[in-house]
Short mmCIF file of C-alpha atoms and ligand atoms in Angstrom, two decimals:
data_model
loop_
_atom_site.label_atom_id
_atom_site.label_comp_id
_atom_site.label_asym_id
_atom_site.label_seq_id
_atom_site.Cartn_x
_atom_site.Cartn_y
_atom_site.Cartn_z
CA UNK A 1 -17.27 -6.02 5.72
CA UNK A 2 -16.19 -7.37 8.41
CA UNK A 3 -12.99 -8.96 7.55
CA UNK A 4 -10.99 -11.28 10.02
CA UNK A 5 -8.08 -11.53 7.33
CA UNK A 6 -5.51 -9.53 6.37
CA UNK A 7 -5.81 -6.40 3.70
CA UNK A 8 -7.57 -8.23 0.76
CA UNK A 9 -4.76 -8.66 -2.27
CA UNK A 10 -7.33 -6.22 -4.46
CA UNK A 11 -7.98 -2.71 -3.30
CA UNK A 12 -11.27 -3.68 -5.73
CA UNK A 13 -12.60 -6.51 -3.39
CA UNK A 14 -12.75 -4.32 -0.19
CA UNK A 15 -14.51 -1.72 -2.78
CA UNK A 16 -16.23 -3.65 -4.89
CA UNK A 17 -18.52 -1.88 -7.85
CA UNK A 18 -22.33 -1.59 -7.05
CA UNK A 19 -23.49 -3.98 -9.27
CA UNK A 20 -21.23 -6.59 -7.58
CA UNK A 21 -22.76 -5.68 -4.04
CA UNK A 22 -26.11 -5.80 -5.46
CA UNK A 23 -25.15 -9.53 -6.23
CA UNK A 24 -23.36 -9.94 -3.39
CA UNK A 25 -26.44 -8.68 -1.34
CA UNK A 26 -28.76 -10.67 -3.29
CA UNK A 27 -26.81 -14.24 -2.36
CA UNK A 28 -26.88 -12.72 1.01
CA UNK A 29 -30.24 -12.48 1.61
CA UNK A 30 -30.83 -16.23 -0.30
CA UNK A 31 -28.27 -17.29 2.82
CA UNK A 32 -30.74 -15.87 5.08
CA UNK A 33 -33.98 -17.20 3.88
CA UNK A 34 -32.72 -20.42 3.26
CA UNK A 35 -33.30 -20.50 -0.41
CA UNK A 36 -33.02 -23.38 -2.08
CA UNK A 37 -32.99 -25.94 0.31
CA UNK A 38 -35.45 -29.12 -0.50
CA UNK A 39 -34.22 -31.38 2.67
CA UNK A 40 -34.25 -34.40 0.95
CA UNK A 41 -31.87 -37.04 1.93
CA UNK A 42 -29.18 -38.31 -0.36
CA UNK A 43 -26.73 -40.99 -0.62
CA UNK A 44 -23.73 -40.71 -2.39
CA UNK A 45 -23.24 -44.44 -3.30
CA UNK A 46 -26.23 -44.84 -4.59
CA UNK A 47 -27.32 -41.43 -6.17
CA UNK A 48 -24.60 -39.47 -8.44
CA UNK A 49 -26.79 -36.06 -8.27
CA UNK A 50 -26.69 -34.53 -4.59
CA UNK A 51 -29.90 -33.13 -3.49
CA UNK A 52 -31.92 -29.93 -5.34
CA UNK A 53 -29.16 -30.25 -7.82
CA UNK A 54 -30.07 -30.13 -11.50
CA UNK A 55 -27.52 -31.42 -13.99
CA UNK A 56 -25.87 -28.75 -16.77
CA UNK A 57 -23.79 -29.71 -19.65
CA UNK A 58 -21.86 -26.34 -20.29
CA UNK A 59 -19.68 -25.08 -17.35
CA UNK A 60 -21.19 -21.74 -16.22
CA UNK A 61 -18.64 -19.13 -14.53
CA UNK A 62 -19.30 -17.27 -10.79
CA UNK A 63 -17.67 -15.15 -9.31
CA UNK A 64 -17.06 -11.73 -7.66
CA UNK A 65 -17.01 -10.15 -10.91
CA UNK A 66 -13.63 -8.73 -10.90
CA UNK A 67 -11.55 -11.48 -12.68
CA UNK A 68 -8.10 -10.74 -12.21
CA UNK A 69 -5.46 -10.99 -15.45
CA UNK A 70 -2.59 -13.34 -13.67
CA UNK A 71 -0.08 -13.53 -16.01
CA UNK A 72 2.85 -15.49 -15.72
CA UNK A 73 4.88 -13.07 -14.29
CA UNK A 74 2.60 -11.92 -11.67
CA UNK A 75 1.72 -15.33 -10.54
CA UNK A 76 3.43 -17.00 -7.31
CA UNK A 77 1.81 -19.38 -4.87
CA UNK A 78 2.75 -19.50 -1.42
CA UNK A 79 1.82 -22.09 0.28
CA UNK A 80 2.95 -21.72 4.30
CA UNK A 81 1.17 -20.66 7.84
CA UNK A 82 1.84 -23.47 10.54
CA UNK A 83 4.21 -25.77 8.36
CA UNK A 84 7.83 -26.54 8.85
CA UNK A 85 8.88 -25.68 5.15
CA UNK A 86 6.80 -23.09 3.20
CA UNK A 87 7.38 -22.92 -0.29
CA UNK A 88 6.84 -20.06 -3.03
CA UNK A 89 6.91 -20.88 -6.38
CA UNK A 90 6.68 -19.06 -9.48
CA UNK A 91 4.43 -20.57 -12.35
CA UNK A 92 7.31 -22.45 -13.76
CA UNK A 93 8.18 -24.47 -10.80
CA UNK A 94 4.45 -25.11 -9.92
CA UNK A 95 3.91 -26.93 -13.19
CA UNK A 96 7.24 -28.32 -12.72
CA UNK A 97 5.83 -30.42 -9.60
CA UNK A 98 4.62 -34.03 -10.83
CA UNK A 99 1.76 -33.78 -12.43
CA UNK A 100 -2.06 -35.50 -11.58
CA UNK A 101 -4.97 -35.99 -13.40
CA UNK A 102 -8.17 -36.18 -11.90
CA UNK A 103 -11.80 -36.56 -12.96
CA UNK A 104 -14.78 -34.92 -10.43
CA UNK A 105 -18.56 -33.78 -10.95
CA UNK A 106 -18.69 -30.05 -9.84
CA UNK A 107 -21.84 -29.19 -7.35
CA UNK A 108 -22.48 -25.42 -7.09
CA UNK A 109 -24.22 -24.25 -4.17
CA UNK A 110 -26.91 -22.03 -7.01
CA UNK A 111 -27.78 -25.84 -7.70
CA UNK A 112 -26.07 -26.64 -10.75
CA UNK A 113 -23.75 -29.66 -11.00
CA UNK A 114 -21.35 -30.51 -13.72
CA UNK A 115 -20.22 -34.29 -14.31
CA UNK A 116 -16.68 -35.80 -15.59
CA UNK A 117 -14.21 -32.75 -15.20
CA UNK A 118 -10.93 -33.92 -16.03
CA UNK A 119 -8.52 -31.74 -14.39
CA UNK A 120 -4.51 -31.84 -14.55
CA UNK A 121 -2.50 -30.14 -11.25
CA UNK A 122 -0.38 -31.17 -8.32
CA UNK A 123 -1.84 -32.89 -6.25
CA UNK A 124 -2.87 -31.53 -2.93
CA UNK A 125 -1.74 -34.53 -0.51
CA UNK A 126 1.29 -34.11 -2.46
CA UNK A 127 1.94 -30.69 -1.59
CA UNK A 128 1.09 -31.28 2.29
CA UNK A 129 3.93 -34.02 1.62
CA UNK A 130 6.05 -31.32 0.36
CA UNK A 131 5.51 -28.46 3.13
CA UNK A 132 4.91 -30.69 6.11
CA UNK A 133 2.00 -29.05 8.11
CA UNK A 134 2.17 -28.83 11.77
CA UNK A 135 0.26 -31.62 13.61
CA UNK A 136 -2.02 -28.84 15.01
CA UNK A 137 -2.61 -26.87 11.59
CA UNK A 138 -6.28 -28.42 11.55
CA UNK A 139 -7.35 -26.46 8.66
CA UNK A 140 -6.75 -24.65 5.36
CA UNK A 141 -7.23 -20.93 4.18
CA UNK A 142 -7.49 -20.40 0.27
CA UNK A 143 -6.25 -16.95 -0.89
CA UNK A 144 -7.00 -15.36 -4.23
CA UNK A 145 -5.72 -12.72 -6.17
CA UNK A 146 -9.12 -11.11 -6.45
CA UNK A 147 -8.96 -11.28 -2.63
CA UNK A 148 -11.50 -14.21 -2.37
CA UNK A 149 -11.18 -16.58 0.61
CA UNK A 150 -12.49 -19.69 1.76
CA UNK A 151 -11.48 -22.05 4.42
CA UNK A 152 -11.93 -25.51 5.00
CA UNK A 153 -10.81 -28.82 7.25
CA UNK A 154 -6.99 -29.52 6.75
CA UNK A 155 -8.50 -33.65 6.10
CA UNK A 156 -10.47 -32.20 3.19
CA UNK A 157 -7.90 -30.16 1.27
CA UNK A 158 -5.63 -33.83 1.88
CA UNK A 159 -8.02 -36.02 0.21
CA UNK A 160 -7.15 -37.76 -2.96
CA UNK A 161 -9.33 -36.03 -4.87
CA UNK A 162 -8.14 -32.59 -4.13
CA UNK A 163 -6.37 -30.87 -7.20
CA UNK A 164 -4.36 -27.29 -7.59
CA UNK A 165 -5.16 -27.59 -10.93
CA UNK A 166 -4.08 -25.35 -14.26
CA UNK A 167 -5.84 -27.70 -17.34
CA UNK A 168 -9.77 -28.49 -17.79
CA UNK A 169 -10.46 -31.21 -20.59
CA UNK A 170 -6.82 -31.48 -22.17
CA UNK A 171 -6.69 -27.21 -22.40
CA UNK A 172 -5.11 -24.88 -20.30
CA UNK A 173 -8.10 -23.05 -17.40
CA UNK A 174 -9.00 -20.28 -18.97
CA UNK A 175 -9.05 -16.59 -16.80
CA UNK A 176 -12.83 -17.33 -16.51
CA UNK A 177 -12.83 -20.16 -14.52
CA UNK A 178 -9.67 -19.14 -12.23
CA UNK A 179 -6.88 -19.39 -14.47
CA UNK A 180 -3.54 -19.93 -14.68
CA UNK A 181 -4.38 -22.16 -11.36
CA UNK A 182 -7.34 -23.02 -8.65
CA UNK A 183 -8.45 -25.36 -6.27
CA UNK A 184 -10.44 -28.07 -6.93
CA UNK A 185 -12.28 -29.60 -3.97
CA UNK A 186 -14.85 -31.91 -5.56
CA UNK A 187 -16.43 -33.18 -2.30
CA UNK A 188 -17.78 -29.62 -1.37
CA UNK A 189 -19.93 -27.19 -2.83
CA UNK A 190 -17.62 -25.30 -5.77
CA UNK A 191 -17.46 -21.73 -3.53
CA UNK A 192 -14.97 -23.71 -1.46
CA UNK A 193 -12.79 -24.30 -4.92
CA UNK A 194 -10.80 -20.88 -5.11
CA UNK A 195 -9.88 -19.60 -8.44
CA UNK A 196 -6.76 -17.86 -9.41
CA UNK A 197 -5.26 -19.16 -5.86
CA UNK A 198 -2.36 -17.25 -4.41
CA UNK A 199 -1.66 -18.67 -0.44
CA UNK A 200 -2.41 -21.86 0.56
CA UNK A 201 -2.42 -21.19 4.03
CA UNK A 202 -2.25 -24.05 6.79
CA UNK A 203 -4.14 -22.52 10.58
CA UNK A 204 -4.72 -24.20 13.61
CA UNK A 205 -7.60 -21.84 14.07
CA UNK A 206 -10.87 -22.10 11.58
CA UNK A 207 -11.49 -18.54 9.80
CA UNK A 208 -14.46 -18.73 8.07
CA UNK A 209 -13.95 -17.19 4.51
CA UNK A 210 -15.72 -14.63 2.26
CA UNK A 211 -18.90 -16.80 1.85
CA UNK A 212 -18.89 -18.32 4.62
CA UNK A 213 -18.87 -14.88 6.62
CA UNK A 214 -21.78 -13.99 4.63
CA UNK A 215 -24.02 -16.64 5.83
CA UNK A 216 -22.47 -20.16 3.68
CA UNK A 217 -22.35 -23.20 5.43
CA UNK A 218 -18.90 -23.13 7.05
CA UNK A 219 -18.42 -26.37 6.16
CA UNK A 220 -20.38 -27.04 2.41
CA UNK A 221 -21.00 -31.07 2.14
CA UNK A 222 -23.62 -31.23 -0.90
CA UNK A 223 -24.75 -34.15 0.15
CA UNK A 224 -26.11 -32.93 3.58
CA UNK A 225 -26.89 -30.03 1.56
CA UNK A 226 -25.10 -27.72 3.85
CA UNK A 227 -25.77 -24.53 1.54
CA UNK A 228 -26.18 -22.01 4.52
CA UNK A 229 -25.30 -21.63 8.19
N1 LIG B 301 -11.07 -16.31 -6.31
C1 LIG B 301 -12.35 -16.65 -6.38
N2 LIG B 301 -12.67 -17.96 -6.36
C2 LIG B 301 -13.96 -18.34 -6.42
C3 LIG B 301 -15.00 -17.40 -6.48
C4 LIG B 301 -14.63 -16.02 -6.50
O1 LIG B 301 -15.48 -15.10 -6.57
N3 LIG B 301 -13.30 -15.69 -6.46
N4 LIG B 301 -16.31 -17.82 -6.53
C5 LIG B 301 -16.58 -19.17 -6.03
C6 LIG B 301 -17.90 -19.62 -6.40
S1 LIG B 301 -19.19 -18.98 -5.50
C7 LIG B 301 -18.11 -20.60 -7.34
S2 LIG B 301 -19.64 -21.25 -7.59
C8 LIG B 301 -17.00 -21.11 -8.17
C9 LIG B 301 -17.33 -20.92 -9.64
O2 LIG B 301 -16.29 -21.40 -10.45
P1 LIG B 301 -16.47 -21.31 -12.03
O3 LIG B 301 -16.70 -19.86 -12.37
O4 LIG B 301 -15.24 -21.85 -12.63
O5 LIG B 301 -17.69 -22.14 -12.35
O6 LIG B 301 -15.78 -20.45 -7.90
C10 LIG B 301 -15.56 -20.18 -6.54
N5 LIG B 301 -14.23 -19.68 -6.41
MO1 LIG B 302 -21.08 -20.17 -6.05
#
């Protein structure tokens, strides 16, 4: 692949088995074709469902198919890159941070959507608070332990909404869906919501991320329906 960022965290993502590049291909080649796109217009105060979405009840899992086992003592996040004061923390003084709660519909790009998530993290704006970002770091690099990126606009990882969240609905986020902690961005599609996140890097340079290298939208508003580049 060709990779702008450093060595991926998991020898297994720059490898990955066959039947995960069969998928991987597969989504690949939807990017292409521009699957799934209806171009109907949406709008957001008026409609709750974003466009070609259909509405599920259960919360189904995606992924690379290598879902890493980060337990407590192999967990640290590091959030740094162009800020005055990076921090590292170990999972004890992550949930030691003061504690939000939000509640977001999820919109997957594979046109599934998922309403009310209540979610429990640190919030993100309170993290920037915490780190202080450089006025030019305009955007934000997620890093994962299964080597997973995704990048997005610095405004959009500060936005209220924005969770590093470790509990769905009261219970701690199981391995599954990117336990012990992810992103939650709830105003793009859910390939820009990183599970079991590692860096939280600030750039003043946009690096498109594993997706988006791979023919995503680099950007991923659901409501303009930007599924693919
Ligand atoms: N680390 C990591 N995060 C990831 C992914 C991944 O493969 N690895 N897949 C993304 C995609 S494409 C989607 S749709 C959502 C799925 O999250 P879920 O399995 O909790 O529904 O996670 C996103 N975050
Ligand atoms: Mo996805």
């Amino acid at each position: 692949m060709t990779d702008q960022d450093p060595t991926p965290a998991n020898p297994e993502l720059a490898n990955p088995k066959l039947a995960n590049l069969k998928l991987i291909a597969a989504k690949q080649a939807w990017a292409r074709e521009g699957r799934l796109l209806t171009g109907i217009a949406a709008d957001p105060a008026r409609d709750r469902l974003p466009p070609g979405q259909t509405l599920v009840r259960d919360w189904p899992v995606l992924d690379l198919g290598e879902q890493p086992d980060v337990t407590p003592a192999r967990f640290r996040l590091d959030i740094d890159g162009a800020v005055a004061h990076p921090l590292s923390l170990d999972l004890d003084s992550f949930l030691a941070l003061p504690q939000t709660e939000t509640i977001s519909d999820i919109h997957c790009v594979t046109q599934w959507s998922r309403y009310d998530n209540r979610f429990t993290g640190v919030a993100a704006a309170a993290l920037v608070a915490a780190v202080a970002p450089k006025d030019e770091a305009r955007f934000v690099i997620f890093h994962a332990f299964d080597g997973y990126t995704t990048n997005l606009p610095r405004e959009r990882f500060e936005a209220a909404d924005v969770l590093i969240a470790h509990r769905w609905n009261g219970a701690p986020l199981t391995r599954a869906h990117g336990g012990p902690v992810r992103a939650i961005v709830p105003s793009l599609y859910f390939w820009k919501s990183a599970k079991w996140l590692r860096r939280i890097e600030f750039a003043l340079t946009d690096r498109p991320g594993f997706w988006e290298r791979r023919g995503y939208h680099n950007h991923g508003d659901p409501w303009a329906e930007e599924r693919y580049s």
